[in-house]
Amino acid sequence: MNPKKQYYENLSNNLIEKLNLRGMDGYYCDNATEALTTAKRFLTHGCSISFGGSMTLEEIGLIDELKNSDYIVYDRKEAKTADEKRQLYAKIVTSDYYFMSSNAITLDGELINIDGAGNRVACLCHGPEYVIIIAGMNKIVPDVACGIARVRNIAAPPNTVRLSRTTPCAKSGRCSDCLSKDCICCQTVITRKSIIPGRIKVILVGEELGY
């Protein structure tokens, strides 16, 4: 095992203990393939599944895997009209499993997520029976302040480019604390504890994934 992989594994052991103290189940996978296999183990026959926008989920192949499965999958992108979106969201928030990544995770086991519309963080907080988070070790930060800074200056700028948003950070590559109509940093949620033990499951991956 190379030094970086060993570092990731050592770090994950401590982080999993912190997550457990906060009512969240933590797991460590060496690579994306293991993470995909681990994530699928939680799923039950005939369950309903949805997911938030996430490059991490795309990169490990989870989205394609779900869409080609026999599970009931709710994809918000399939809704075309406002009424269809409202009806689909009602199904998403009551799904059995909700997949997402986390914009940052502190060394003390807190999750930091920043959203535009807030649909992703809303499902993290309440609704789906289980939330399964998959995050590369590049998302680990020392504390909440560093986590927010990471989202604003490392995660948000490339995401605005990907989403074709006309925000200042899409042009400059750094946060301007903007109030642009295209801003994707509208809701900030810090998850310090899961009120339902084991509802949130965090799969840490010993690779750099997502933004």
mmCIF file of C-alpha atoms in Angstrom:
data_model
loop_
_atom_site.group_PDB
_atom_site.id
_atom_site.type_symbol
_atom_site.label_atom_id
_atom_site.label_comp_id
_atom_site.label_asym_id
_atom_site.label_seq_id
_atom_site.Cartn_x
_atom_site.Cartn_y
_atom_site.Cartn_z
ATOM 1 C CA MET A 1 0.000 0.000 0.000
ATOM 2 C CA ASN A 2 1.407 3.384 -0.961
ATOM 3 C CA PRO A 3 1.792 6.105 1.719
ATOM 4 C CA LYS A 4 -1.205 8.135 0.549
ATOM 5 C CA LYS A 5 -3.516 5.120 0.623
ATOM 6 C CA GLN A 6 -2.255 4.209 4.084
ATOM 7 C CA TYR A 7 -2.870 7.780 5.218
ATOM 8 C CA TYR A 8 -6.432 7.658 3.893
ATOM 9 C CA GLU A 9 -7.110 4.371 5.688
ATOM 10 C CA ASN A 10 -5.637 5.613 8.971
ATOM 11 C CA LEU A 11 -7.641 8.831 8.723
ATOM 12 C CA SER A 12 -10.852 6.968 7.936
ATOM 13 C CA ASN A 13 -10.574 4.794 11.044
ATOM 14 C CA ASN A 14 -10.650 7.842 13.288
ATOM 15 C CA LEU A 15 -13.340 9.529 11.219
ATOM 16 C CA ILE A 16 -15.633 6.495 11.346
ATOM 17 C CA GLU A 17 -15.448 6.571 15.154
ATOM 18 C CA LYS A 18 -16.508 10.230 15.107
ATOM 19 C CA LEU A 19 -19.378 9.513 12.714
ATOM 20 C CA ASN A 20 -20.588 6.696 14.957
ATOM 21 C CA LEU A 21 -20.621 9.021 17.952
ATOM 22 C CA ARG A 22 -22.870 11.319 15.925
ATOM 23 C CA GLY A 23 -25.386 8.577 15.119
ATOM 24 C CA MET A 24 -24.094 7.957 11.601
ATOM 25 C CA ASP A 25 -22.692 4.674 10.279
ATOM 26 C CA GLY A 26 -19.271 4.982 8.676
ATOM 27 C CA TYR A 27 -17.548 2.671 6.190
ATOM 28 C CA TYR A 28 -14.261 2.800 4.315
ATOM 29 C CA CYS A 29 -13.603 1.489 0.799
ATOM 30 C CA ASP A 30 -10.208 1.492 -0.873
ATOM 31 C CA ASN A 31 -11.560 2.448 -4.293
ATOM 32 C CA ALA A 32 -14.637 3.383 -6.314
ATOM 33 C CA THR A 33 -15.402 -0.212 -7.303
ATOM 34 C CA GLU A 34 -15.545 -1.293 -3.656
ATOM 35 C CA ALA A 35 -17.675 1.741 -2.824
ATOM 36 C CA LEU A 36 -20.217 0.840 -5.511
ATOM 37 C CA THR A 37 -20.430 -2.742 -4.227
ATOM 38 C CA THR A 38 -20.818 -1.563 -0.628
ATOM 39 C CA ALA A 39 -23.542 0.922 -1.525
ATOM 40 C CA LYS A 40 -25.574 -1.719 -3.352
ATOM 41 C CA ARG A 41 -25.468 -4.037 -0.332
ATOM 42 C CA PHE A 42 -27.824 -1.737 1.566
ATOM 43 C CA LEU A 43 -30.553 -1.949 -1.062
ATOM 44 C CA THR A 44 -33.499 -4.283 -0.624
ATOM 45 C CA HIS A 45 -35.682 -5.974 -3.219
ATOM 46 C CA GLY A 46 -38.340 -3.662 -4.650
ATOM 47 C CA CYS A 47 -37.059 -0.592 -2.796
ATOM 48 C CA SER A 48 -37.472 2.960 -4.061
ATOM 49 C CA ILE A 49 -34.357 5.042 -4.666
ATOM 50 C CA SER A 50 -33.492 8.606 -5.552
ATOM 51 C CA PHE A 51 -30.333 10.695 -5.608
ATOM 52 C CA GLY A 52 -29.031 14.236 -5.499
ATOM 53 C CA GLY A 53 -26.858 15.883 -8.120
ATOM 54 C CA SER A 54 -23.355 14.486 -7.604
ATOM 55 C CA MET A 55 -20.262 14.060 -9.737
ATOM 56 C CA THR A 56 -19.064 11.448 -7.241
ATOM 57 C CA LEU A 57 -22.084 9.229 -7.894
ATOM 58 C CA GLU A 58 -21.552 9.658 -11.631
ATOM 59 C CA GLU A 59 -17.838 8.847 -11.400
ATOM 60 C CA ILE A 60 -18.262 5.578 -9.520
ATOM 61 C CA GLY A 61 -20.981 4.454 -11.933
ATOM 62 C CA LEU A 62 -23.811 4.393 -9.401
ATOM 63 C CA ILE A 63 -26.314 6.412 -11.447
ATOM 64 C CA ASP A 64 -26.025 4.148 -14.493
ATOM 65 C CA GLU A 65 -26.155 1.084 -12.229
ATOM 66 C CA LEU A 66 -29.402 2.243 -10.630
ATOM 67 C CA LYS A 67 -31.068 3.193 -13.895
ATOM 68 C CA ASN A 68 -30.288 -0.233 -15.352
ATOM 69 C CA SER A 69 -31.651 -2.073 -12.305
ATOM 70 C CA ASP A 70 -35.045 -3.414 -11.251
ATOM 71 C CA TYR A 71 -35.349 -0.931 -8.402
ATOM 72 C CA ILE A 72 -37.908 1.879 -8.393
ATOM 73 C CA VAL A 73 -35.769 4.891 -9.307
ATOM 74 C CA TYR A 74 -36.966 8.501 -9.063
ATOM 75 C CA ASP A 75 -34.824 10.840 -11.186
ATOM 76 C CA ARG A 76 -35.713 14.512 -10.789
ATOM 77 C CA LYS A 77 -34.327 15.233 -14.270
ATOM 78 C CA GLU A 78 -37.213 13.291 -15.806
ATOM 79 C CA ALA A 79 -39.767 15.896 -14.704
ATOM 80 C CA LYS A 80 -40.446 18.469 -17.430
ATOM 81 C CA THR A 81 -43.180 20.704 -16.058
ATOM 82 C CA ALA A 82 -43.603 22.430 -12.717
ATOM 83 C CA ASP A 83 -46.443 20.077 -11.806
ATOM 84 C CA GLU A 84 -44.407 17.009 -12.759
ATOM 85 C CA LYS A 85 -41.521 18.283 -10.624
ATOM 86 C CA ARG A 86 -43.828 18.775 -7.635
ATOM 87 C CA GLN A 87 -45.297 15.287 -7.964
ATOM 88 C CA LEU A 88 -41.911 13.664 -8.470
ATOM 89 C CA TYR A 89 -40.403 15.457 -5.489
ATOM 90 C CA ALA A 90 -43.228 14.100 -3.311
ATOM 91 C CA LYS A 91 -42.045 10.612 -4.268
ATOM 92 C CA ILE A 92 -38.360 11.454 -3.795
ATOM 93 C CA VAL A 93 -38.783 12.651 -0.208
ATOM 94 C CA THR A 94 -40.564 9.426 0.729
ATOM 95 C CA SER A 95 -38.129 7.079 -1.043
ATOM 96 C CA ASP A 96 -36.494 4.219 0.835
ATOM 97 C CA TYR A 97 -32.936 5.216 -0.061
ATOM 98 C CA TYR A 98 -31.450 8.548 -1.056
ATOM 99 C CA PHE A 99 -27.918 8.723 -2.466
ATOM 100 C CA MET A 100 -25.715 11.799 -2.409
ATOM 101 C CA SER A 101 -22.197 12.952 -1.707
ATOM 102 C CA SER A 102 -21.148 15.527 0.859
ATOM 103 C CA ASN A 103 -19.406 18.751 -0.086
ATOM 104 C CA ALA A 104 -17.135 18.376 2.928
ATOM 105 C CA ILE A 105 -16.739 16.240 6.065
ATOM 106 C CA THR A 106 -14.850 17.486 9.106
ATOM 107 C CA LEU A 107 -12.307 15.454 11.034
ATOM 108 C CA ASP A 108 -14.814 15.500 13.878
ATOM 109 C CA GLY A 109 -17.504 13.840 11.742
ATOM 110 C CA GLU A 110 -19.700 16.794 10.776
ATOM 111 C CA LEU A 111 -21.168 16.997 7.270
ATOM 112 C CA ILE A 112 -21.120 20.322 5.403
ATOM 113 C CA ASN A 113 -23.366 20.782 2.388
ATOM 114 C CA ILE A 114 -24.294 23.873 0.381
ATOM 115 C CA ASP A 115 -27.154 23.842 -2.141
ATOM 116 C CA GLY A 116 -28.928 26.059 -4.584
ATOM 117 C CA ALA A 117 -32.593 25.000 -4.544
ATOM 118 C CA GLY A 118 -32.051 22.938 -1.379
ATOM 119 C CA ASN A 119 -33.668 19.702 -2.593
ATOM 120 C CA ARG A 120 -30.546 17.680 -1.777
ATOM 121 C CA VAL A 121 -30.013 19.019 1.742
ATOM 122 C CA ALA A 122 -33.745 18.768 2.431
ATOM 123 C CA CYS A 123 -33.624 15.006 1.820
ATOM 124 C CA LEU A 124 -30.494 14.738 3.928
ATOM 125 C CA CYS A 125 -32.286 16.361 6.855
ATOM 126 C CA HIS A 126 -35.653 14.650 6.608
ATOM 127 C CA GLY A 127 -37.755 12.379 4.408
ATOM 128 C CA PRO A 128 -36.107 9.313 2.866
ATOM 129 C CA GLU A 129 -35.778 6.373 5.235
ATOM 130 C CA TYR A 130 -32.028 6.060 4.624
ATOM 131 C CA VAL A 131 -29.456 8.472 3.241
ATOM 132 C CA ILE A 132 -26.288 6.949 1.798
ATOM 133 C CA ILE A 133 -23.413 9.368 1.339
ATOM 134 C CA ILE A 134 -20.412 8.462 -0.805
ATOM 135 C CA ALA A 135 -17.413 10.774 -0.514
ATOM 136 C CA GLY A 136 -13.811 10.698 -1.641
ATOM 137 C CA MET A 137 -11.161 11.433 0.972
ATOM 138 C CA ASN A 138 -10.454 14.720 -0.817
ATOM 139 C CA LYS A 139 -13.620 16.014 0.886
ATOM 140 C CA ILE A 140 -12.134 15.745 4.402
ATOM 141 C CA VAL A 141 -11.427 19.092 6.105
ATOM 142 C CA PRO A 142 -10.182 20.129 9.559
ATOM 143 C CA ASP A 143 -13.326 21.941 10.709
ATOM 144 C CA VAL A 144 -16.613 23.544 9.693
ATOM 145 C CA ALA A 145 -15.057 26.875 8.661
ATOM 146 C CA CYS A 146 -12.610 25.068 6.375
ATOM 147 C CA GLY A 147 -15.481 22.977 5.027
ATOM 148 C CA ILE A 148 -17.518 26.030 4.041
ATOM 149 C CA ALA A 149 -14.432 27.592 2.470
ATOM 150 C CA ARG A 150 -13.814 24.375 0.555
ATOM 151 C CA VAL A 151 -17.338 24.327 -0.859
ATOM 152 C CA ARG A 152 -17.273 27.952 -1.908
ATOM 153 C CA ASN A 153 -13.802 27.996 -3.463
ATOM 154 C CA ILE A 154 -13.149 24.417 -4.609
ATOM 155 C CA ALA A 155 -16.513 22.728 -5.203
ATOM 156 C CA ALA A 156 -18.845 25.540 -6.279
ATOM 157 C CA PRO A 157 -16.775 27.180 -9.068
ATOM 158 C CA PRO A 158 -16.404 24.041 -11.243
ATOM 159 C CA ASN A 159 -20.021 23.130 -10.531
ATOM 160 C CA THR A 160 -21.224 26.498 -11.840
ATOM 161 C CA VAL A 161 -19.194 25.899 -14.998
ATOM 162 C CA ARG A 162 -20.695 22.393 -15.337
ATOM 163 C CA LEU A 163 -24.204 23.801 -14.883
ATOM 164 C CA SER A 164 -23.567 26.757 -17.250
ATOM 165 C CA ARG A 165 -24.285 29.311 -14.518
ATOM 166 C CA THR A 166 -23.230 32.938 -14.972
ATOM 167 C CA THR A 167 -21.879 33.530 -11.476
ATOM 168 C CA PRO A 168 -18.727 35.490 -10.635
ATOM 169 C CA CYS A 169 -16.998 32.287 -9.457
ATOM 170 C CA ALA A 170 -17.650 30.637 -12.830
ATOM 171 C CA LYS A 171 -15.423 33.292 -14.373
ATOM 172 C CA SER A 172 -12.863 33.965 -11.629
ATOM 173 C CA GLY A 173 -12.624 30.508 -10.048
ATOM 174 C CA ARG A 174 -13.107 31.876 -6.544
ATOM 175 C CA CYS A 175 -16.062 32.778 -4.353
ATOM 176 C CA SER A 176 -17.301 36.375 -4.386
ATOM 177 C CA ASP A 177 -20.056 35.780 -1.822
ATOM 178 C CA CYS A 178 -22.439 36.735 -4.611
ATOM 179 C CA LEU A 179 -26.192 37.190 -4.719
ATOM 180 C CA SER A 180 -26.380 36.324 -8.403
ATOM 181 C CA LYS A 181 -29.635 34.930 -9.798
ATOM 182 C CA ASP A 182 -27.575 31.857 -10.791
ATOM 183 C CA CYS A 183 -26.049 31.383 -7.328
ATOM 184 C CA ILE A 184 -25.841 27.731 -6.231
ATOM 185 C CA CYS A 185 -24.810 28.595 -2.657
ATOM 186 C CA CYS A 186 -28.215 29.447 -1.210
ATOM 187 C CA GLN A 187 -28.641 26.891 1.568
ATOM 188 C CA THR A 188 -25.903 25.891 4.014
ATOM 189 C CA VAL A 189 -26.539 22.797 6.158
ATOM 190 C CA ILE A 190 -24.211 21.448 8.830
ATOM 191 C CA THR A 191 -25.168 17.980 10.004
ATOM 192 C CA ARG A 192 -23.654 17.490 13.446
ATOM 193 C CA LYS A 193 -25.767 14.487 14.434
ATOM 194 C CA SER A 194 -28.346 12.072 13.037
ATOM 195 C CA ILE A 195 -31.399 12.081 15.295
ATOM 196 C CA ILE A 196 -32.267 8.607 13.966
ATOM 197 C CA PRO A 197 -29.258 6.338 14.639
ATOM 198 C CA GLY A 198 -28.007 4.660 11.471
ATOM 199 C CA ARG A 199 -30.276 6.577 9.084
ATOM 200 C CA ILE A 200 -27.269 8.301 7.511
ATOM 201 C CA LYS A 201 -24.557 6.001 6.201
ATOM 202 C CA VAL A 202 -21.257 7.490 5.059
ATOM 203 C CA ILE A 203 -19.040 5.540 2.681
ATOM 204 C CA LEU A 204 -15.556 7.037 2.585
ATOM 205 C CA VAL A 205 -13.509 6.207 -0.503
ATOM 206 C CA GLY A 206 -9.704 6.198 -0.645
ATOM 207 C CA GLU A 207 -9.669 8.183 -3.873
ATOM 208 C CA GLU A 208 -10.270 11.753 -5.007
ATOM 209 C CA LEU A 209 -13.846 11.907 -6.255
ATOM 210 C CA GLY A 210 -16.138 14.730 -7.281
ATOM 211 C CA TYR A 211 -15.482 18.417 -6.722
#
